[in-house]
CSV table of C-alpha atoms in Angstrom, one decimal:
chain,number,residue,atom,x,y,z
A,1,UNK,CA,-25.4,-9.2,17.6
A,2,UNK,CA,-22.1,-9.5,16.8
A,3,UNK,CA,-20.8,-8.6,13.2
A,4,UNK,CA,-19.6,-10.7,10.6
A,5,UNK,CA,-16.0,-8.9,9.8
A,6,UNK,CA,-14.2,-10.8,6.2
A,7,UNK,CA,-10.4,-10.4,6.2
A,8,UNK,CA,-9.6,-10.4,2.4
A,9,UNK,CA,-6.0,-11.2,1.8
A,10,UNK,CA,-3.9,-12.5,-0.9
A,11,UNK,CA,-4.4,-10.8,-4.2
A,12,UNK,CA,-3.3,-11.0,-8.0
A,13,UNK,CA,0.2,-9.4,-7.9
A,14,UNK,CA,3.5,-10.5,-6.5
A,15,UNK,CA,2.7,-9.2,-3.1
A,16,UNK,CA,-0.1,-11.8,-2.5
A,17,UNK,CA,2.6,-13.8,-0.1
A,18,UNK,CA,2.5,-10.4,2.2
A,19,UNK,CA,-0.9,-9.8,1.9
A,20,UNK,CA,-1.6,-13.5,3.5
A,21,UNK,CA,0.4,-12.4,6.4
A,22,UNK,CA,-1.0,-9.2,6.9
A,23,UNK,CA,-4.8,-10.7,6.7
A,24,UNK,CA,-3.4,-13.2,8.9
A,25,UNK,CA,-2.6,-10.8,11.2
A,26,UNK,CA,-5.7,-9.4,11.2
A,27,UNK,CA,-7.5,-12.8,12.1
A,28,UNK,CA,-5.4,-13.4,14.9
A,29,UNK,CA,-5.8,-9.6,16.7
A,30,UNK,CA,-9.3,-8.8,16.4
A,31,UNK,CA,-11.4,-9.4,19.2
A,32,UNK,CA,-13.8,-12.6,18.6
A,33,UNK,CA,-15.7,-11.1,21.3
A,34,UNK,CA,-16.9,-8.5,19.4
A,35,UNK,CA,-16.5,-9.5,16.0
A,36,UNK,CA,-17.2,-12.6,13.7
A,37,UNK,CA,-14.3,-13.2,11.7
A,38,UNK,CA,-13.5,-15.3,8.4
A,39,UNK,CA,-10.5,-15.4,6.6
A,40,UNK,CA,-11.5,-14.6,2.8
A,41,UNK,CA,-8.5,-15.7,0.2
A,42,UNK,CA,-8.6,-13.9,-2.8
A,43,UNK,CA,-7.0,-15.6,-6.1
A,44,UNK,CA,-7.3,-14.8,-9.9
A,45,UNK,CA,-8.9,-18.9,-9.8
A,46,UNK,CA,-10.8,-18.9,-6.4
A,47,UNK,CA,-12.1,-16.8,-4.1
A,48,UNK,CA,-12.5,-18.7,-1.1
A,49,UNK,CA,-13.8,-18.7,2.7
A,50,UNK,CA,-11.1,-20.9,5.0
A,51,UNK,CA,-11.6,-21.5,8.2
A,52,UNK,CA,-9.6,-22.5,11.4
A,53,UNK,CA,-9.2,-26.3,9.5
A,54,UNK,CA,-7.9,-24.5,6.1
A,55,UNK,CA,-11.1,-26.2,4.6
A,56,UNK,CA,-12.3,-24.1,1.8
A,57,UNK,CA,-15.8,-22.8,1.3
A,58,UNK,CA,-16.1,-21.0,-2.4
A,59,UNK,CA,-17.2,-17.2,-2.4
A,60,UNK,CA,-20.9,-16.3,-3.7
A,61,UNK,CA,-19.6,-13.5,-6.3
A,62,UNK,CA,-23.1,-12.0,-7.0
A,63,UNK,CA,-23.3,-10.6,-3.2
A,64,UNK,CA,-19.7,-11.9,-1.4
A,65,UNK,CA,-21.5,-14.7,0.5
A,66,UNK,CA,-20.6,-18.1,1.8
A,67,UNK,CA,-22.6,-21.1,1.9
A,68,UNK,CA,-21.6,-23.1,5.2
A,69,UNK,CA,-22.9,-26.6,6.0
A,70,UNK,CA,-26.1,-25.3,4.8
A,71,UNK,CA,-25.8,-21.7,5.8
A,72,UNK,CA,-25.4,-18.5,4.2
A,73,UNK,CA,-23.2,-16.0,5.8
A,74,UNK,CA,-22.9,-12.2,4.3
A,75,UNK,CA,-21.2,-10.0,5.9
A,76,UNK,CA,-21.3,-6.2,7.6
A,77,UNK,CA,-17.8,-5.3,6.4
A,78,UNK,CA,-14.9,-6.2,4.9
A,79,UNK,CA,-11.0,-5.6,6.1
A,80,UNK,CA,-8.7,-5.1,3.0
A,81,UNK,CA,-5.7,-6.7,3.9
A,82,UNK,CA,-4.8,-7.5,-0.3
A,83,UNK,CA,-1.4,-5.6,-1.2
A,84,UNK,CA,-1.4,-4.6,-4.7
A,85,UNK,CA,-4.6,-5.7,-7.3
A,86,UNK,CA,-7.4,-6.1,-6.6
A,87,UNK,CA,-7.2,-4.6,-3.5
A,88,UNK,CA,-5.2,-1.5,-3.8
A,89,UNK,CA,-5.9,-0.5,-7.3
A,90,UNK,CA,-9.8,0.3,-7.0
A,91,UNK,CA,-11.4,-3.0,-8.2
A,92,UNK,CA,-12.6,-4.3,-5.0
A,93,UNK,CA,-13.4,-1.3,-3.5
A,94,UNK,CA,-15.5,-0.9,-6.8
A,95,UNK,CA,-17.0,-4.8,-6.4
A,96,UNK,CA,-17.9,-3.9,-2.6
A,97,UNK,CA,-19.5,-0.5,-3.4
A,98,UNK,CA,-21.5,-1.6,-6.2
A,99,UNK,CA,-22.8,-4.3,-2.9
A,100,UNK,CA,-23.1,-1.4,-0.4
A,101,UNK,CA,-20.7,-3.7,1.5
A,102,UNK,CA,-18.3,-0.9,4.3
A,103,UNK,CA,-14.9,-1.7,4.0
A,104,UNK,CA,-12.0,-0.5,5.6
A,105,UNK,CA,-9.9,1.2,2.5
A,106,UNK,CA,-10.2,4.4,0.6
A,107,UNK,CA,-13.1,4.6,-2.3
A,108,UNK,CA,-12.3,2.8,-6.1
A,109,UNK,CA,-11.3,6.4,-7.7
A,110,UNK,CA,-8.5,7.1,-4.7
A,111,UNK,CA,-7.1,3.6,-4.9
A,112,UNK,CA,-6.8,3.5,-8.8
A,113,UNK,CA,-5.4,7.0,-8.8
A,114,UNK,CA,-2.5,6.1,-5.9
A,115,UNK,CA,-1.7,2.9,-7.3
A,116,UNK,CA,-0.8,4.8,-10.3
A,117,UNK,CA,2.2,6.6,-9.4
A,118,UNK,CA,2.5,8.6,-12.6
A,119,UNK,CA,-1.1,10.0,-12.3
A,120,UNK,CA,-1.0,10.3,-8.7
A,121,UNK,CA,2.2,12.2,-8.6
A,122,UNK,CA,0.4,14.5,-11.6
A,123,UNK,CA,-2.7,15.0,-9.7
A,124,UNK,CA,-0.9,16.2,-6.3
A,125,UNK,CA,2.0,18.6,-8.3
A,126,UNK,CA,-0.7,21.7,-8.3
A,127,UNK,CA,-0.7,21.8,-4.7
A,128,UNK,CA,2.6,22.0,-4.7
A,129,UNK,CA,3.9,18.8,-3.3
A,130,UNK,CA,7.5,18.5,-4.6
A,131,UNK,CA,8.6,15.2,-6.4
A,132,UNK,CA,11.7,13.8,-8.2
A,133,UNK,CA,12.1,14.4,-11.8
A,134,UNK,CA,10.1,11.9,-14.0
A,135,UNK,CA,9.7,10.8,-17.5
A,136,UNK,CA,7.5,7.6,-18.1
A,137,UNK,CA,7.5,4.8,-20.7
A,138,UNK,CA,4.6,2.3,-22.1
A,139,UNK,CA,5.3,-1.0,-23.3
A,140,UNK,CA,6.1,-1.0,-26.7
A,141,UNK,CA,7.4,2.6,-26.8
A,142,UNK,CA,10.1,3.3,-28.7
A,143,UNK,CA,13.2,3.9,-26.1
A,144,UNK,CA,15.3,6.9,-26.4
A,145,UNK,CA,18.3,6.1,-23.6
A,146,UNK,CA,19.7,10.0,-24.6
A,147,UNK,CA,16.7,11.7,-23.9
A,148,UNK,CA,15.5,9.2,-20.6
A,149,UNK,CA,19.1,10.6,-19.0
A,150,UNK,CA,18.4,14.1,-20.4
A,151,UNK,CA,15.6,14.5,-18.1
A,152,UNK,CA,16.2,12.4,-15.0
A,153,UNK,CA,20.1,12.3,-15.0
A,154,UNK,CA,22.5,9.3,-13.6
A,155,UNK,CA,22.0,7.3,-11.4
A,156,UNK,CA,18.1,7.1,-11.6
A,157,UNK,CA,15.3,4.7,-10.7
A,158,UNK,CA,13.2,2.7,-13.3
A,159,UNK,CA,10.1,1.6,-11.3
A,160,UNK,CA,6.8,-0.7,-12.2
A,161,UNK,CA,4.2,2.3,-12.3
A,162,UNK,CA,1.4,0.6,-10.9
A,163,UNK,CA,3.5,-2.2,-8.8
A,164,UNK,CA,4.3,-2.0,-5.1
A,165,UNK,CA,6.9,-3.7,-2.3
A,166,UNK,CA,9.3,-2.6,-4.3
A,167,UNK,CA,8.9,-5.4,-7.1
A,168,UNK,CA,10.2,-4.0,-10.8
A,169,UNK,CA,12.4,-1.5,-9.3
A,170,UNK,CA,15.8,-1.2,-10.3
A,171,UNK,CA,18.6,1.8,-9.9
A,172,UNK,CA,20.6,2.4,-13.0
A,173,UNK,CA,24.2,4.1,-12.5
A,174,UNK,CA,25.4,3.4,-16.4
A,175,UNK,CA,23.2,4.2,-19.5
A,176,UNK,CA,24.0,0.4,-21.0
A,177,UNK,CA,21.8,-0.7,-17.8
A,178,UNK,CA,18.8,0.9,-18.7
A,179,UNK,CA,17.3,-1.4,-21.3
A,180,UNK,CA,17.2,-4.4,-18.5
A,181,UNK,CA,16.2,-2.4,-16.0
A,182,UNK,CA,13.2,-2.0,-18.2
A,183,UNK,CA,12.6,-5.3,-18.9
A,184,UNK,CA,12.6,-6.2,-15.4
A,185,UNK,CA,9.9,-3.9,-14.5
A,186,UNK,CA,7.8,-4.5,-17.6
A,187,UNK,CA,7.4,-7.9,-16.2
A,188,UNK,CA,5.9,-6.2,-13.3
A,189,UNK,CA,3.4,-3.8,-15.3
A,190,UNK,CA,2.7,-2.5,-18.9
A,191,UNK,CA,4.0,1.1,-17.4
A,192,UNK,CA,7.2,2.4,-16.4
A,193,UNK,CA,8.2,5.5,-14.5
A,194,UNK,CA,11.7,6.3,-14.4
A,195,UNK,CA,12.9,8.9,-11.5
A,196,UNK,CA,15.4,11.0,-10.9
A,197,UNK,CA,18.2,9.8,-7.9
A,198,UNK,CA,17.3,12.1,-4.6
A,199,UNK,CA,20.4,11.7,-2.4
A,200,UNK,CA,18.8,12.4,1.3
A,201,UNK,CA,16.8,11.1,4.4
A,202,UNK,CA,14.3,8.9,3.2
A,203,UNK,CA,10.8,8.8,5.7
A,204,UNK,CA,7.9,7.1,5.5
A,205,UNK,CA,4.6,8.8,7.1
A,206,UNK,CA,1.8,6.7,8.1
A,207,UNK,CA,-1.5,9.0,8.4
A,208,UNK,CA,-5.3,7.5,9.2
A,209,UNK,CA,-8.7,8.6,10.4
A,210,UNK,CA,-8.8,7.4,14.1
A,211,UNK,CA,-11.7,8.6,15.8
A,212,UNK,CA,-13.1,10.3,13.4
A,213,UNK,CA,-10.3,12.7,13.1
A,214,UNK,CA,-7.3,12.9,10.6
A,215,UNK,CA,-4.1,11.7,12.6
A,216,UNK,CA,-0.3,11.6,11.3
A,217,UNK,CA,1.3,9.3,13.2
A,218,UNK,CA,5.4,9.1,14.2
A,219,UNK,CA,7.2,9.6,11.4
A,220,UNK,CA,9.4,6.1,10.3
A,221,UNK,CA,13.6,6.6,9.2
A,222,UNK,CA,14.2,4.3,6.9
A,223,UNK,CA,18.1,3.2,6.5
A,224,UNK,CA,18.3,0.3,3.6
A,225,UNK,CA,21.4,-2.0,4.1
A,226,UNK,CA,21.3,-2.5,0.6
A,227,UNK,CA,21.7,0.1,-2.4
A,228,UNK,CA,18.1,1.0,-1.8
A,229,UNK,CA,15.0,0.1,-0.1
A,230,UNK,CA,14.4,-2.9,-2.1
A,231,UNK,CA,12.2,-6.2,-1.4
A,232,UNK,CA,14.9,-7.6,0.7
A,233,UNK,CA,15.2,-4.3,2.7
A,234,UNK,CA,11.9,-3.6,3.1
A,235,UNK,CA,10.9,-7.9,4.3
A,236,UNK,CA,13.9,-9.7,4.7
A,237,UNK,CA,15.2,-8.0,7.6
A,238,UNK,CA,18.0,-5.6,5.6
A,239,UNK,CA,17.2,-2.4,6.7
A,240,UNK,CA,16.7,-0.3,9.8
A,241,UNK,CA,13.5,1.3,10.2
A,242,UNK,CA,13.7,4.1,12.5
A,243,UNK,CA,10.6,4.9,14.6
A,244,UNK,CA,11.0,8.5,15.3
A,245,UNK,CA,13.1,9.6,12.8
A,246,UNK,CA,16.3,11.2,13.5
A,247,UNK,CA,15.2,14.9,11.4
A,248,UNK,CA,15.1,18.3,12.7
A,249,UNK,CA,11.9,19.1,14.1
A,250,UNK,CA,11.5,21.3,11.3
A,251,UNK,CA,11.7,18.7,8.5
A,252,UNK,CA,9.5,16.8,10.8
A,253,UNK,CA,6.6,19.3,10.8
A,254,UNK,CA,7.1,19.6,7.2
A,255,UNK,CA,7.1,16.4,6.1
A,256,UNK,CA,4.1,15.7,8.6
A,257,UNK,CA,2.2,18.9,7.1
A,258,UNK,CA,2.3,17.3,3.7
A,259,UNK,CA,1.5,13.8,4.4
A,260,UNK,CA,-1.4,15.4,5.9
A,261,UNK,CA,-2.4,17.1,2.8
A,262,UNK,CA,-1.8,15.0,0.5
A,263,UNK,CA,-4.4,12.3,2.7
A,264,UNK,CA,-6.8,15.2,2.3
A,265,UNK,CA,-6.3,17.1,-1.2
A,266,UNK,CA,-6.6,13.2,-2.3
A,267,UNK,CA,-9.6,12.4,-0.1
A,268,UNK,CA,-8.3,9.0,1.4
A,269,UNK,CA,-9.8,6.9,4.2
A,270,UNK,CA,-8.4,4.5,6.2
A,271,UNK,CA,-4.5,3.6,6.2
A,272,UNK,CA,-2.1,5.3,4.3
A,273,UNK,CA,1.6,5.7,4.1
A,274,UNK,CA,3.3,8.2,2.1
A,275,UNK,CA,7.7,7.6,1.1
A,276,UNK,CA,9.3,11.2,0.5
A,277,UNK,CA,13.1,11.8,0.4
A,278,UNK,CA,14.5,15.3,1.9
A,279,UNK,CA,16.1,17.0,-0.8
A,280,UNK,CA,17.7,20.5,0.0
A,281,UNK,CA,15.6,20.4,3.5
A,282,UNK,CA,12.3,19.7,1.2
A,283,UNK,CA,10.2,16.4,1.4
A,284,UNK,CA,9.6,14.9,-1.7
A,285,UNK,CA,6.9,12.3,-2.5
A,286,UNK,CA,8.2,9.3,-4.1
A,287,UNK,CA,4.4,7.0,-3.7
A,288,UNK,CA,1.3,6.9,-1.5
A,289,UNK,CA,0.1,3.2,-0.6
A,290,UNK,CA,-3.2,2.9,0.7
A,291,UNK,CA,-3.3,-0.9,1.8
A,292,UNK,CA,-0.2,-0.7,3.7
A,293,UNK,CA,1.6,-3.6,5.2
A,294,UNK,CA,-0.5,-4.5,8.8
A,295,UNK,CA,2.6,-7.2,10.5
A,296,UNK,CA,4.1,-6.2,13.7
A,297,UNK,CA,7.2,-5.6,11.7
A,298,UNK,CA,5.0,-3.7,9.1
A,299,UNK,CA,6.3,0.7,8.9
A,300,UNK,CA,2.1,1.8,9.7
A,301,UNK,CA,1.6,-0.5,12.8
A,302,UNK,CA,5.4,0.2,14.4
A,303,UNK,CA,4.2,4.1,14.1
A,304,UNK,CA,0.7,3.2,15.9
A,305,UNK,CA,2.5,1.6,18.7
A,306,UNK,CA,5.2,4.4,19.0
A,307,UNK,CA,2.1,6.8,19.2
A,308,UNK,CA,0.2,4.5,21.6
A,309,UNK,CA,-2.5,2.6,19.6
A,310,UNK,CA,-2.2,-0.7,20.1
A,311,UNK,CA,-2.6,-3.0,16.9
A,312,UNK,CA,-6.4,-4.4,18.4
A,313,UNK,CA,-7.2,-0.6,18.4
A,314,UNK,CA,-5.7,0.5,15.4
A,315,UNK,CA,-7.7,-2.6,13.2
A,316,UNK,CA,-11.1,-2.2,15.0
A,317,UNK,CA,-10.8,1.2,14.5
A,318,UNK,CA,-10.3,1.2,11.1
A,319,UNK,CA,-14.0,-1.3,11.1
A,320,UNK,CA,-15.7,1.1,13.2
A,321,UNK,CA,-14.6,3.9,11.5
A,322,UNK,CA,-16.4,2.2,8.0
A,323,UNK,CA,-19.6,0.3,10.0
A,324,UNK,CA,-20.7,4.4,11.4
């Protein structure tokens, strides 16, 4: 019997766009052979089964089913392809495992905790992974501009907390910048976290379980064209990502060493992909993302290749990995 696999894509945030290409991406690799698989689209006003046709079939809430000229189709796991929320920040994960439904990301608790990059960064500083210096601001705080650049210095970033694909991020060089820089990312998110400018290397680190077995795969270089590694750098083609990076072999095994432990002091699952910028030789963290972009131009799936899993492998891995 072959299993029914849903691809959930799209999402809540401003990353939706990349999400439908990932899950697209999904659909079109996996092996139809082995696997049933339906394109589930995920929207704050529909969730939504479209097949090959793009007719629309609505989702079945109470237990994620689909009603399909007359049958009812559930399914034996779901592939999280949804950048941002619902998908990355614990809510579906929570909807699936209050269904016992397997899917292929990490459990509610690790995806809420990542997605918050203040409280993730807190949570991993007692085992002594390095990060930039930070001071954070809620909506509606009163702003103090001395003491912000005080603490984090000039130039600094002011990021979305719980945003990713680089949407609300900003980098500051004057302090008259700083109120707008705020603005943009409170558009993103009611939390702010504004970090301190680490002048180095910057690496991204993809690490899953494949085969059963924690794996850190080839470590990513990534050279912005632009100020930084902003949206257009990161998917418009305006940057050059690096696949091995050009580091010592010594930064390398560091930088691998804590990837590695930061996937296992936070007890992930699936895809991840850790940023870090060499300071003084050091890696520092900068965000962990746990539902990573899956394109062939995506940072995780350029790593799988350079390490010899092939993009079929590395997504029906991640399924059998959650049907065992």
């Amino acid at each position: 019997m072959k299993k029914n696999i849903a691809i959930i894509m799209g999402g809540f945030s401003s990353e939706y766009e990349i999400s439908l290409k990932s899950g697209q991406v999904v659909y079109d690799t996996l092996d139809t052979s082995k696997y049933n698989t339906y394109r589930i689209h995920i929207f704050k006003n529909k969730w939504v089964f479209v097949n090959d046709l793009n007719e629309e079939f609505p989702i079945d809430k109470n237990d994620f089913s689909v009603l399909v000229n007359e049958t009812k189709i559930t399914f034996d796991c779901v592939f999280n392809a949804i950048h941002g929320s619902p998908g990355e920040d614990g809510f579906m994960q929570g909807y699936f495992e209050l269904l016992n439904i397997p899917h292929t990301s990490c459990g509610m608790y690790q995806a809420a905790l990542t997605f918050n990059k203040r409280d993730c960064l807190s949570a991993l500083k007692p085992y002594g992974i390095k990060t930039a210096e930070s001071y954070f601001v809620n909506l509606g705080d009163s702003i103090d501009e001395d003491a912000i650049i005080d603490k984090v210095g000039l130039p600094c970033f002011v990021k979305a907390n719980k945003a990713g694909s680089s949407f609300g991020i900003s980098k500051v060089y004057h302090k008259e910048e700083l109120q707008n820089a705020l603005d943009v990312a409170f558009k993103e998110d009611d939390e702010v976290i504004i970090e301190a400018f680490l002048d180095g290397t910057e690496v991204s680190v993809g690490v899953i379980n494949y085969k059963g077995e924690v794996l850190v795969l080839p470590i990513t270089e990534i050279v912005s064209n632009n100020d930084f590694f902003d949206y257009k750098a990161k998917y418009l083609g305006e940057s050059q990502e690096i696949t091995p990076a050009r580091i010592s072999d010594e930064q390398a095994e560091k930088v691998r060493r804590v990837a590695k432990t930061v996937y296992e002091v936070l007890r992930l699952q699936g895809f991840s992909r850790s940023e870090y910028i060499f300071k003084n030789g050091e890696p520092h963290l900068l965000e962990v993302n746990t539902v990573p972009g899956l394109t062939a131009a995506s940072i995780l799936p350029q790593q799988a290749v350079e390490a010899g899993i092939s993009m079929l492998d590395l997504f029906e891995n991640a399924i059998e990995s959650c049907l065992k």
